[in-house]
mmCIF file of C-alpha atoms in Angstrom:
data_model
loop_
_atom_site.group_PDB
_atom_site.id
_atom_site.type_symbol
_atom_site.label_atom_id
_atom_site.label_comp_id
_atom_site.label_asym_id
_atom_site.label_seq_id
_atom_site.Cartn_x
_atom_site.Cartn_y
_atom_site.Cartn_z
ATOM 1 C CA ASP A 1 0.000 0.000 0.000
ATOM 2 C CA ASN A 2 2.825 2.435 0.656
ATOM 3 C CA MET A 3 3.895 2.168 -3.000
ATOM 4 C CA LYS A 4 0.568 3.334 -4.457
ATOM 5 C CA ALA A 5 0.507 6.584 -6.378
ATOM 6 C CA ARG A 6 -1.083 9.348 -4.301
ATOM 7 C CA ALA A 7 -1.238 12.155 -6.834
ATOM 8 C CA TRP A 8 -0.348 13.137 -10.362
ATOM 9 C CA SER A 9 1.803 16.140 -11.129
ATOM 10 C CA GLU A 10 2.534 17.560 -14.514
ATOM 11 C CA GLY A 11 4.421 20.594 -15.657
ATOM 12 C CA ILE A 12 5.976 22.260 -18.637
ATOM 13 C CA MET A 13 9.613 23.262 -18.525
ATOM 14 C CA PRO A 14 10.978 25.647 -21.132
ATOM 15 C CA ALA A 15 14.169 24.716 -22.934
ATOM 16 C CA TRP A 16 16.731 26.971 -24.562
ATOM 17 C CA ALA A 17 19.232 26.049 -27.225
ATOM 18 C CA VAL A 18 22.728 27.499 -27.255
ATOM 19 C CA SER A 19 24.787 26.631 -30.323
ATOM 20 C CA ASP A 20 28.248 26.271 -28.792
ATOM 21 C CA ASP A 21 29.494 24.280 -25.803
ATOM 22 C CA ALA A 22 31.236 27.253 -24.178
ATOM 23 C CA GLY A 23 28.022 29.281 -24.341
ATOM 24 C CA ALA A 24 26.029 26.384 -22.902
ATOM 25 C CA GLU A 25 28.492 26.120 -20.007
ATOM 26 C CA ARG A 26 28.280 29.876 -19.318
ATOM 27 C CA LEU A 27 24.478 29.705 -19.432
ATOM 28 C CA ALA A 28 24.425 26.719 -17.059
ATOM 29 C CA ALA A 29 26.705 28.572 -14.637
ATOM 30 C CA GLU A 30 24.493 31.676 -14.710
ATOM 31 C CA VAL A 31 21.299 29.654 -14.222
ATOM 32 C CA SER A 32 22.971 27.873 -11.319
ATOM 33 C CA ARG A 33 23.736 31.258 -9.733
ATOM 34 C CA LEU A 34 20.098 32.301 -10.032
ATOM 35 C CA ILE A 35 18.894 29.037 -8.515
ATOM 36 C CA ARG A 36 21.363 29.118 -5.619
ATOM 37 C CA SER A 37 20.550 32.756 -4.886
ATOM 38 C CA ALA A 38 16.817 31.983 -4.869
ATOM 39 C CA MET A 39 17.450 29.120 -2.470
ATOM 40 C CA ARG A 40 19.437 31.452 -0.198
ATOM 41 C CA ILE A 41 16.733 34.139 -0.316
ATOM 42 C CA HIS A 42 14.091 31.524 0.525
ATOM 43 C CA GLU A 43 16.217 30.283 3.428
ATOM 44 C CA VAL A 44 16.643 33.845 4.763
ATOM 45 C CA LEU A 45 12.884 34.486 4.456
ATOM 46 C CA GLN A 46 12.119 31.407 6.529
ATOM 47 C CA TRP A 47 14.772 32.383 9.072
ATOM 48 C CA ALA A 48 13.259 35.877 9.390
ATOM 49 C CA LEU A 49 9.741 34.498 9.828
ATOM 50 C CA LYS A 50 10.942 32.088 12.485
ATOM 51 C CA GLU A 51 12.451 35.039 14.352
ATOM 52 C CA ALA A 52 9.169 36.917 14.094
ATOM 53 C CA PHE A 53 6.872 34.058 15.111
ATOM 54 C CA TYR A 54 8.991 31.639 17.113
ATOM 55 C CA SER A 55 11.532 33.800 18.916
ATOM 56 C CA ALA A 56 12.859 33.163 22.403
ATOM 57 C CA TYR A 57 10.227 35.556 23.755
ATOM 58 C CA ILE A 58 7.264 33.717 22.339
ATOM 59 C CA LYS A 59 6.894 29.953 22.495
ATOM 60 C CA LEU A 60 4.401 29.103 19.771
ATOM 61 C CA ARG A 61 4.014 25.625 18.376
ATOM 62 C CA LYS A 62 6.005 25.522 15.162
ATOM 63 C CA ASN A 63 3.653 25.072 12.247
ATOM 64 C CA THR A 64 5.270 23.235 9.345
ATOM 65 C CA SER A 65 2.263 23.812 7.080
ATOM 66 C CA PHE A 66 2.811 27.547 7.593
ATOM 67 C CA MET A 67 6.402 27.284 6.340
ATOM 68 C CA GLU A 68 5.275 25.072 3.455
ATOM 69 C CA SER A 69 2.790 27.744 2.416
ATOM 70 C CA VAL A 70 5.573 30.363 2.643
ATOM 71 C CA SER A 71 7.712 28.198 0.364
ATOM 72 C CA GLY A 72 4.934 27.733 -2.158
ATOM 73 C CA ARG A 73 4.225 31.428 -2.196
ATOM 74 C CA PHE A 74 7.887 32.395 -2.656
ATOM 75 C CA TRP A 75 8.536 29.911 -5.478
ATOM 76 C CA SER A 76 5.323 30.754 -7.340
ATOM 77 C CA ASN A 77 5.939 34.508 -7.033
ATOM 78 C CA THR A 78 9.498 34.293 -8.388
ATOM 79 C CA ARG A 79 8.916 31.667 -11.087
ATOM 80 C CA GLY A 80 7.922 34.002 -13.916
ATOM 81 C CA SER A 81 10.801 36.394 -13.355
ATOM 82 C CA PHE A 82 13.207 33.467 -13.093
ATOM 83 C CA PHE A 83 12.300 32.176 -16.555
ATOM 84 C CA THR A 84 12.288 35.697 -18.001
ATOM 85 C CA ASN A 85 15.816 36.166 -16.679
ATOM 86 C CA ILE A 86 16.936 32.880 -18.204
ATOM 87 C CA ALA A 87 15.615 34.014 -21.590
ATOM 88 C CA ARG A 88 17.566 37.271 -21.169
ATOM 89 C CA LEU A 89 20.653 35.274 -20.158
ATOM 90 C CA VAL A 90 20.465 33.214 -23.350
ATOM 91 C CA VAL A 91 20.646 36.418 -25.398
ATOM 92 C CA GLU A 92 23.471 37.834 -23.273
ATOM 93 C CA VAL A 93 25.475 34.597 -23.403
ATOM 94 C CA ILE A 94 25.175 34.460 -27.191
ATOM 95 C CA GLU A 95 26.012 38.144 -27.699
ATOM 96 C CA SER A 96 28.720 38.654 -25.094
ATOM 97 C CA ASN A 97 31.381 36.928 -23.047
ATOM 98 C CA GLU A 98 31.018 39.452 -20.234
ATOM 99 C CA ALA A 99 29.425 38.491 -16.926
ATOM 100 C CA PRO A 100 25.828 39.785 -16.703
ATOM 101 C CA PHE A 101 26.266 41.647 -13.398
ATOM 102 C CA GLU A 102 23.287 43.925 -14.038
ATOM 103 C CA LEU A 103 20.965 40.980 -14.638
ATOM 104 C CA ARG A 104 22.234 39.226 -11.494
ATOM 105 C CA HIS A 105 21.639 42.370 -9.459
ATOM 106 C CA GLN A 106 18.142 42.830 -10.930
ATOM 107 C CA TRP A 107 17.301 39.221 -10.069
ATOM 108 C CA LEU A 108 18.520 39.696 -6.508
ATOM 109 C CA THR A 109 16.505 42.895 -6.143
ATOM 110 C CA TYR A 110 13.353 41.255 -7.497
ATOM 111 C CA ALA A 111 13.592 38.034 -5.458
ATOM 112 C CA ALA A 112 14.522 39.958 -2.288
ATOM 113 C CA ASP A 113 11.524 42.264 -2.802
ATOM 114 C CA VAL A 114 9.265 39.218 -3.134
ATOM 115 C CA ALA A 115 10.655 37.846 0.143
ATOM 116 C CA LYS A 116 10.192 41.201 1.899
ATOM 117 C CA ASN A 117 6.601 41.503 0.633
ATOM 118 C CA ILE A 118 5.798 37.992 1.873
ATOM 119 C CA TYR A 119 7.329 38.865 5.235
ATOM 120 C CA ASP A 120 5.329 42.104 5.444
ATOM 121 C CA ASN A 121 2.089 40.317 4.569
ATOM 122 C CA LEU A 122 2.599 37.459 7.016
ATOM 123 C CA ALA A 123 4.294 39.217 9.904
ATOM 124 C CA ASP A 124 2.024 42.243 10.092
ATOM 125 C CA ALA A 125 0.891 43.684 13.401
ATOM 126 C CA GLU A 126 -2.374 41.709 13.412
ATOM 127 C CA SER A 127 -0.829 38.274 12.947
ATOM 128 C CA LEU A 128 2.024 38.625 15.451
ATOM 129 C CA PRO A 129 1.484 38.206 19.158
ATOM 130 C CA ALA A 130 1.197 41.668 20.742
ATOM 131 C CA ASN A 131 4.223 41.188 22.966
ATOM 132 C CA ASN A 132 6.687 40.316 20.194
ATOM 133 C CA PRO A 133 7.739 43.509 18.400
ATOM 134 C CA HIS A 134 11.351 42.547 19.069
ATOM 135 C CA GLY A 135 10.966 39.335 17.016
ATOM 136 C CA TYR A 136 9.437 41.268 14.126
ATOM 137 C CA ALA A 137 12.273 43.801 14.191
ATOM 138 C CA ARG A 138 14.925 41.059 14.300
ATOM 139 C CA GLY A 139 13.275 39.249 11.398
ATOM 140 C CA TRP A 140 13.143 42.438 9.315
ATOM 141 C CA SER A 141 16.772 43.177 10.155
ATOM 142 C CA ILE A 142 17.764 39.696 8.966
ATOM 143 C CA LEU A 143 15.944 40.250 5.669
ATOM 144 C CA ARG A 144 17.443 43.693 5.125
ATOM 145 C CA ASN A 145 21.014 42.630 5.904
ATOM 146 C CA LYS A 146 21.158 39.129 4.428
ATOM 147 C CA LEU A 147 19.416 40.028 1.156
ATOM 148 C CA SER A 148 21.677 42.957 0.426
ATOM 149 C CA PRO A 149 24.092 42.856 -2.534
ATOM 150 C CA SER A 150 26.846 43.549 -0.004
ATOM 151 C CA ASP A 151 26.088 40.412 2.055
ATOM 152 C CA THR A 152 29.041 38.025 1.854
ATOM 153 C CA GLN A 153 27.033 34.914 0.947
ATOM 154 C CA ILE A 154 24.838 36.628 -1.654
ATOM 155 C CA LYS A 155 27.878 38.328 -3.167
ATOM 156 C CA LYS A 156 29.665 34.970 -3.401
ATOM 157 C CA ILE A 157 26.662 33.105 -4.847
ATOM 158 C CA LEU A 158 26.012 35.725 -7.529
ATOM 159 C CA ASP A 159 29.702 36.571 -8.008
ATOM 160 C CA LEU A 160 28.914 40.264 -7.651
ATOM 161 C CA PRO A 161 31.675 42.844 -7.820
ATOM 162 C CA SER A 162 32.781 44.543 -4.608
ATOM 163 C CA LYS A 163 30.774 47.663 -5.446
ATOM 164 C CA ALA A 164 27.349 46.345 -6.470
ATOM 165 C CA ALA A 165 25.033 48.734 -8.283
#
């Protein structure tokens, strides 16, 4: 019984063709950067929400379905922009050998804004316990600092220059 199918999932995944191997490798590296940065942003969003809802000051029962809904919301809200950026990367990889720093920075800005909007919507004053403004502030501080182009991990993942735009 544990081997029975429980659900059916289907999806469509776009594919892009790059004529030369070097271009395909550059494209794969850039797509990998976008994916890893999205994973980091998602991780930081969950960390910030945990600070807001489950801090040392408030002992709420951790709700895994809540975090699953946060994940679903983040991935669905960034999906369209992700594929748009890949299409732009294909053009940039074909036309230039230069690293697409501007596109990387735009992706970071967009995905970080999505995370901040989710945080604002979920951790608003009405949904937080009244005696936990400190948790909200710590969560927001985490988002602001860890999703900045100057953050060490983000800078490393996206291979951003020292002075990001």
